[in-house]
Short mmCIF file of C-alpha atoms in Angstrom, two decimals:
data_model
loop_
_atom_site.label_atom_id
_atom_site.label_comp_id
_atom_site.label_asym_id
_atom_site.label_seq_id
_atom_site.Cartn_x
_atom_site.Cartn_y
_atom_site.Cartn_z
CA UNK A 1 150.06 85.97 178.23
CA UNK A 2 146.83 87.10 176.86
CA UNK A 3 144.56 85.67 175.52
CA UNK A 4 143.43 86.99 172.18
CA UNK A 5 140.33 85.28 171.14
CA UNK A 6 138.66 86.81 175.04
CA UNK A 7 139.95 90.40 173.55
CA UNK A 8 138.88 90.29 170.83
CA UNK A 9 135.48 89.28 171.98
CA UNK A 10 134.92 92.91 173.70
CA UNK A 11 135.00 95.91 171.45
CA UNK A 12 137.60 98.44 170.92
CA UNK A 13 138.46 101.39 173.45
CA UNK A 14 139.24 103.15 170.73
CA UNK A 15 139.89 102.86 167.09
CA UNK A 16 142.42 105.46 165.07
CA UNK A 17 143.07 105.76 161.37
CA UNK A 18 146.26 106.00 160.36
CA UNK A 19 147.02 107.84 157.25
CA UNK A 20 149.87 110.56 157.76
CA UNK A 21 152.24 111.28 160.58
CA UNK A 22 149.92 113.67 162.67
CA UNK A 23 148.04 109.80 163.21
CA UNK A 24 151.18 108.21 164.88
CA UNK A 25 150.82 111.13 167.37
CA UNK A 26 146.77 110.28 168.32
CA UNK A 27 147.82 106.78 168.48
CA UNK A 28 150.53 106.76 170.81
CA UNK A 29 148.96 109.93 172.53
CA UNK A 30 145.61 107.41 173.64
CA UNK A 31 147.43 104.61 174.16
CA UNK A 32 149.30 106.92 176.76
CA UNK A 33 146.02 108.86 177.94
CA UNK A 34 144.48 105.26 178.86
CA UNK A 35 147.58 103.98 180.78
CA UNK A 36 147.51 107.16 182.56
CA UNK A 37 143.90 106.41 183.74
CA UNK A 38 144.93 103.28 184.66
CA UNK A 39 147.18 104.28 186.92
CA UNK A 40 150.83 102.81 185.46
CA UNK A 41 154.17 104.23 185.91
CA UNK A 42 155.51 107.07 183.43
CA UNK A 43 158.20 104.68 182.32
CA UNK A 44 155.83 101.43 181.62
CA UNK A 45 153.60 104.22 180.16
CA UNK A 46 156.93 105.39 177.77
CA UNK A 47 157.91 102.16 176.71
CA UNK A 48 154.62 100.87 175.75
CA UNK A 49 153.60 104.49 173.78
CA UNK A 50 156.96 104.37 172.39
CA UNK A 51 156.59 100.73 171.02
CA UNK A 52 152.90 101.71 169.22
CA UNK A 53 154.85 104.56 167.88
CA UNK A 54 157.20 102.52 166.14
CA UNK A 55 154.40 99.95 164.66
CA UNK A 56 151.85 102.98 163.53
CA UNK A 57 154.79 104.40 161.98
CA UNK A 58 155.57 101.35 160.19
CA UNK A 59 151.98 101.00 158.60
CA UNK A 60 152.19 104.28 157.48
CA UNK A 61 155.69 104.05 155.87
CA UNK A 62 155.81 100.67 154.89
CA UNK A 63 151.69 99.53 154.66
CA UNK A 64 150.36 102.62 152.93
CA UNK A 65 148.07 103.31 156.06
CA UNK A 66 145.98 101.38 158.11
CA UNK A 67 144.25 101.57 161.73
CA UNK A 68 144.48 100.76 165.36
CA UNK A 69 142.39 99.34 167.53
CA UNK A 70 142.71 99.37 171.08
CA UNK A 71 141.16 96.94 173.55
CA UNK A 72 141.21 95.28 177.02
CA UNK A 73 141.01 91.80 178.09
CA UNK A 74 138.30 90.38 179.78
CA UNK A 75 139.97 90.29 183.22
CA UNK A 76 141.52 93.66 182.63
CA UNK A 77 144.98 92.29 182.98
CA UNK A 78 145.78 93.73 179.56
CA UNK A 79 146.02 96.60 177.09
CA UNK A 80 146.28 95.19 173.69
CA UNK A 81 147.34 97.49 170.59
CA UNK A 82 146.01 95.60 167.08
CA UNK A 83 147.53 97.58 164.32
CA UNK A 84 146.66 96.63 160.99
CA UNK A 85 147.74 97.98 157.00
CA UNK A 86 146.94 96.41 153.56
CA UNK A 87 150.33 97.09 152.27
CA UNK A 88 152.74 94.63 150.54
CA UNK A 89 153.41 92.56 153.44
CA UNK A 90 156.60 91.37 154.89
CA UNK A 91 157.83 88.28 152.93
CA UNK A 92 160.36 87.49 155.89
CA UNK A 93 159.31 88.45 159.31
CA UNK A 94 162.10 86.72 161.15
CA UNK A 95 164.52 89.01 158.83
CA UNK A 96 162.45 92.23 159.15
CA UNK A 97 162.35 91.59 163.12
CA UNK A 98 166.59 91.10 163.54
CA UNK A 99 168.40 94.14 164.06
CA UNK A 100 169.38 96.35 161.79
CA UNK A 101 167.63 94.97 159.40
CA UNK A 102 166.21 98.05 157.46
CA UNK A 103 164.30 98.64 154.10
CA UNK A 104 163.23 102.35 154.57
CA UNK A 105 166.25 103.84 155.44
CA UNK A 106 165.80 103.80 158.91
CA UNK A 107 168.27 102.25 161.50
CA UNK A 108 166.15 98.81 161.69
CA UNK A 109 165.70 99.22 165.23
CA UNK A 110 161.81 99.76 165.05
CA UNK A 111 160.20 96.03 165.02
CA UNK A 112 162.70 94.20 167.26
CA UNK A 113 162.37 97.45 169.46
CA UNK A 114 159.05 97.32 169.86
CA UNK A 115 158.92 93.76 170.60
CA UNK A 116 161.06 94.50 173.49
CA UNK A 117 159.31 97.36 174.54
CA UNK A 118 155.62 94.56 175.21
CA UNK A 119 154.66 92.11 177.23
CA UNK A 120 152.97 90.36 174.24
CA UNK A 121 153.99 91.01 170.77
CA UNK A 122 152.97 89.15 167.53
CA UNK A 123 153.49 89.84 163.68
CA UNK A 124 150.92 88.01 160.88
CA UNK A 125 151.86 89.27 157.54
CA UNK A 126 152.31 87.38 154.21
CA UNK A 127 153.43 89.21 150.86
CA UNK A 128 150.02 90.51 149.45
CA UNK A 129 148.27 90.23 152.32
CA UNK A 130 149.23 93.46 154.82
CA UNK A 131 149.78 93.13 158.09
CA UNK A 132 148.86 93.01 161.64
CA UNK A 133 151.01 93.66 164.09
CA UNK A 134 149.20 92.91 167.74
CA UNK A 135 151.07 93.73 170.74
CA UNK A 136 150.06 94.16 174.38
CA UNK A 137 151.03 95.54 177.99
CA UNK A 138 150.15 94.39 181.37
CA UNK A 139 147.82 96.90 183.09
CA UNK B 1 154.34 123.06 167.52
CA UNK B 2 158.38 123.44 167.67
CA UNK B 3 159.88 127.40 168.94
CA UNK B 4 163.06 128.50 168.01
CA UNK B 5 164.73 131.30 170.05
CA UNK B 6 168.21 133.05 170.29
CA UNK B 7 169.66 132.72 173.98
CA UNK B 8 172.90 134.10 174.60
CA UNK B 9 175.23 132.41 171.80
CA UNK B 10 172.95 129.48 171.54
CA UNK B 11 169.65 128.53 169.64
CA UNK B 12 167.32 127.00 172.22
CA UNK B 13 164.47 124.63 170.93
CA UNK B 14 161.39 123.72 171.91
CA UNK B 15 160.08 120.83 170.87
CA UNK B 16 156.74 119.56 171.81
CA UNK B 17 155.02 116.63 172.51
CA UNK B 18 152.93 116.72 169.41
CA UNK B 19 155.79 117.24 166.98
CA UNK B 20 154.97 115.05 163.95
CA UNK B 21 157.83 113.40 161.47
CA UNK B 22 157.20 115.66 158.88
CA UNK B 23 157.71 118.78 161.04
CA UNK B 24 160.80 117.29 163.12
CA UNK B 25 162.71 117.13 159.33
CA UNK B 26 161.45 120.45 158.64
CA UNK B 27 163.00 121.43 161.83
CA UNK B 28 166.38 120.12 160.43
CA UNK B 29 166.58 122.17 157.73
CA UNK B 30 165.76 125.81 159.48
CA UNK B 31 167.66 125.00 162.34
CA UNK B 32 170.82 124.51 159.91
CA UNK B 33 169.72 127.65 158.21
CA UNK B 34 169.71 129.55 161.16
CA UNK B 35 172.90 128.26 162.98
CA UNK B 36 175.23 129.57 160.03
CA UNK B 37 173.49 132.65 159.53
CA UNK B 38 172.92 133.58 163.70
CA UNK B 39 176.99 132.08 164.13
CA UNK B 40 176.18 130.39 167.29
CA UNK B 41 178.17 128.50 169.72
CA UNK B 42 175.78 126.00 170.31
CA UNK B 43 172.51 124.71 170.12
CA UNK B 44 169.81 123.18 173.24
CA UNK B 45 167.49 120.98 172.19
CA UNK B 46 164.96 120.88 175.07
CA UNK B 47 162.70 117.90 175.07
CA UNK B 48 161.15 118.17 178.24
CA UNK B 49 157.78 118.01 176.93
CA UNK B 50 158.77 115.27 174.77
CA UNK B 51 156.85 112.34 176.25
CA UNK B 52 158.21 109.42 174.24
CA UNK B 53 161.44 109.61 171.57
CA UNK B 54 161.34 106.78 169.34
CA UNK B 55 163.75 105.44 166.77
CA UNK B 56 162.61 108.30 164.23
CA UNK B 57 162.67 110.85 166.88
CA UNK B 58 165.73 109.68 168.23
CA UNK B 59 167.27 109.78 165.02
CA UNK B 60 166.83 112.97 163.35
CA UNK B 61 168.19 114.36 167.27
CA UNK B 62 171.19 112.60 166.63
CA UNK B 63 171.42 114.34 163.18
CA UNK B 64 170.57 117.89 164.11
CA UNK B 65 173.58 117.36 166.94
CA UNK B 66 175.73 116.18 163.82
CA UNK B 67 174.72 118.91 161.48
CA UNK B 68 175.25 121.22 164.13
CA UNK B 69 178.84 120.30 164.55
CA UNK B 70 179.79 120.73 161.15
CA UNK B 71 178.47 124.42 161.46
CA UNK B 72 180.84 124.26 164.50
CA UNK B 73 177.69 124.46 167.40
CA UNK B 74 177.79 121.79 170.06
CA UNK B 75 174.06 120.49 170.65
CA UNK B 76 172.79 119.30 174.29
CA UNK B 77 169.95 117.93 175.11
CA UNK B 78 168.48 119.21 177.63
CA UNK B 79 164.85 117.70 179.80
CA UNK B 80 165.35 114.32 179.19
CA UNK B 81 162.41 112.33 181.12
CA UNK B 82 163.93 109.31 183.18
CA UNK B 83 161.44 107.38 180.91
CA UNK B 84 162.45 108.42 178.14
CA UNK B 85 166.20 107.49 178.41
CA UNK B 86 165.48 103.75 179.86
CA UNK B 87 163.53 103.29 176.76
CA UNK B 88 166.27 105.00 174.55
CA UNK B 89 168.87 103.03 176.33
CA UNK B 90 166.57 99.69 175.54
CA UNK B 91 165.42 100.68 171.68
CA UNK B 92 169.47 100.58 171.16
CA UNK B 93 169.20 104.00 170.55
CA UNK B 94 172.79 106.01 171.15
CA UNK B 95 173.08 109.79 170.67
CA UNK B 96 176.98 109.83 170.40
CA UNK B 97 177.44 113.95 168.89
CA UNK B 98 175.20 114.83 171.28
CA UNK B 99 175.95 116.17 174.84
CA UNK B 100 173.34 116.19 177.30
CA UNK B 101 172.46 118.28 180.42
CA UNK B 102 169.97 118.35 182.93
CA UNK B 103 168.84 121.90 182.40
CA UNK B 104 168.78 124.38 180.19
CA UNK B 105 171.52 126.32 183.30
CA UNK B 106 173.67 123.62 183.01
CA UNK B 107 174.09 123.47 178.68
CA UNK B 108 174.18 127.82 179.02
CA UNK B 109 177.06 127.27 181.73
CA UNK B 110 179.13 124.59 179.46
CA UNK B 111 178.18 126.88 176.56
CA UNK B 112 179.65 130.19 177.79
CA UNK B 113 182.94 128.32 179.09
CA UNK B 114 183.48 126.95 175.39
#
């Protein structure tokens, strides 16, 4: 797993604002662009890009806007995603992460989706307080 | 940016790899428009350029293919990247109204015989 206090020590690849939908196309576009470089296959490259598209989506819809930041471990074992929004918060993350489980209208297959679509996948968020969503892939 | 052009008795679509949410909904709307005015047989969706389809994505295909059958058009999706289906298939993602085929030959074939 990795280790997020030794990513979190090294700066961002990249950082993206996200404030309308055109964003949740950078975001999953770089995250994409640097697993290209990195040489991983076009379905490890999907799933992962597909997952960030989900959670940037999310902070947009749900967290009024917010930002990414993208950064690698110290080994270079992992890509990890940190994607962050000062919305409401999510009183119940257990709830919000089941299937189905839906407050936009949407088919509630986003969080839980996403979490299967990491390696590493983590959700801090209390009402008030926004949320970070932090979820990684193994290069 | 997202094309729509008239081939044979079907509407073929474009839609690229930078297609934001608003636009996709857009899409919805003048696609409907112009399968009841144009009296097509069917519409192709080609996402070949589509890198990723996520839940939204995902979604608003499975609409157009259900709005489109109402206005009595079958939909197929045509271009599907292996990637993209083994991460449809593991989002839980299921496109029931919509046919698929793996080129735009194959949905114009299907199309003429309906």
């Amino acid at each position: 797993m990795p280790d997020p206090n030794e990513t979190s020590s090294r700066p961002a690849v990249a950082e993206i604002t996200l404030a309308t939908s055109r964003d949740v196309v950078a975001a999953r576009q770089a995250v994409a662009r640097i697993l290209k470089e990195r040489g991983l296959s076009a379905v490890r490259i999907t799933r992962f890009a597909t997952a960030v598209s989900e959670i940037t989506r999310n902070a947009i819809v749900h967290g009024g806007g917010g930002k990414i930041s993208i950064y690698l471990d110290g080994r270079n074992e992992y890509l990890r995603v940190e994607c962050r929004d000062q919305g409401p918060g999510i009183e119940n993350v257990t709830l919000a992460m089941s299937e189905g489980y839906t407050t936009a209208g949407g088919l509630g297959k986003g969080l839980g989706g996403a979490k299967r679509l990491s390696h590493g996948f983590e959700v801090h968020s209390a009402p008030g307080k926004g949320t970070t969503v932090s979820m990684s892939v193994k290069l | 940016m997202t094309s729509i052009n008239l081939v044979e008795n079907a509407l073929l679509v474009s839609i690229q790899d930078d297609v934001t949410d608003t636009e996709i909904v857009e899409l919805q709307d003048t696609l409907s428009n112009r399968i009841a005015k144009e009296n097509v047989k069917g519409v192709i969706l080609d996402i070949s350029s589509l890198e990723i389809v996520d839940t939204f994505v995902g979604r608003v295909i499975a609409q157009l293919a259900g709005i489109s059958k109402l206005l009595a058009a079958e939909t197929y999706v045509v271009g599907m990247r292996p990637a993209v289906a083994v991460t449809l298939v593991e989002l839980g993602m299921y496109l029931p109204e919509t046919r698929t085929a793996l080129s735009l030959t194959h949905a114009l074939t299907q199309l003429r015989r309906a």
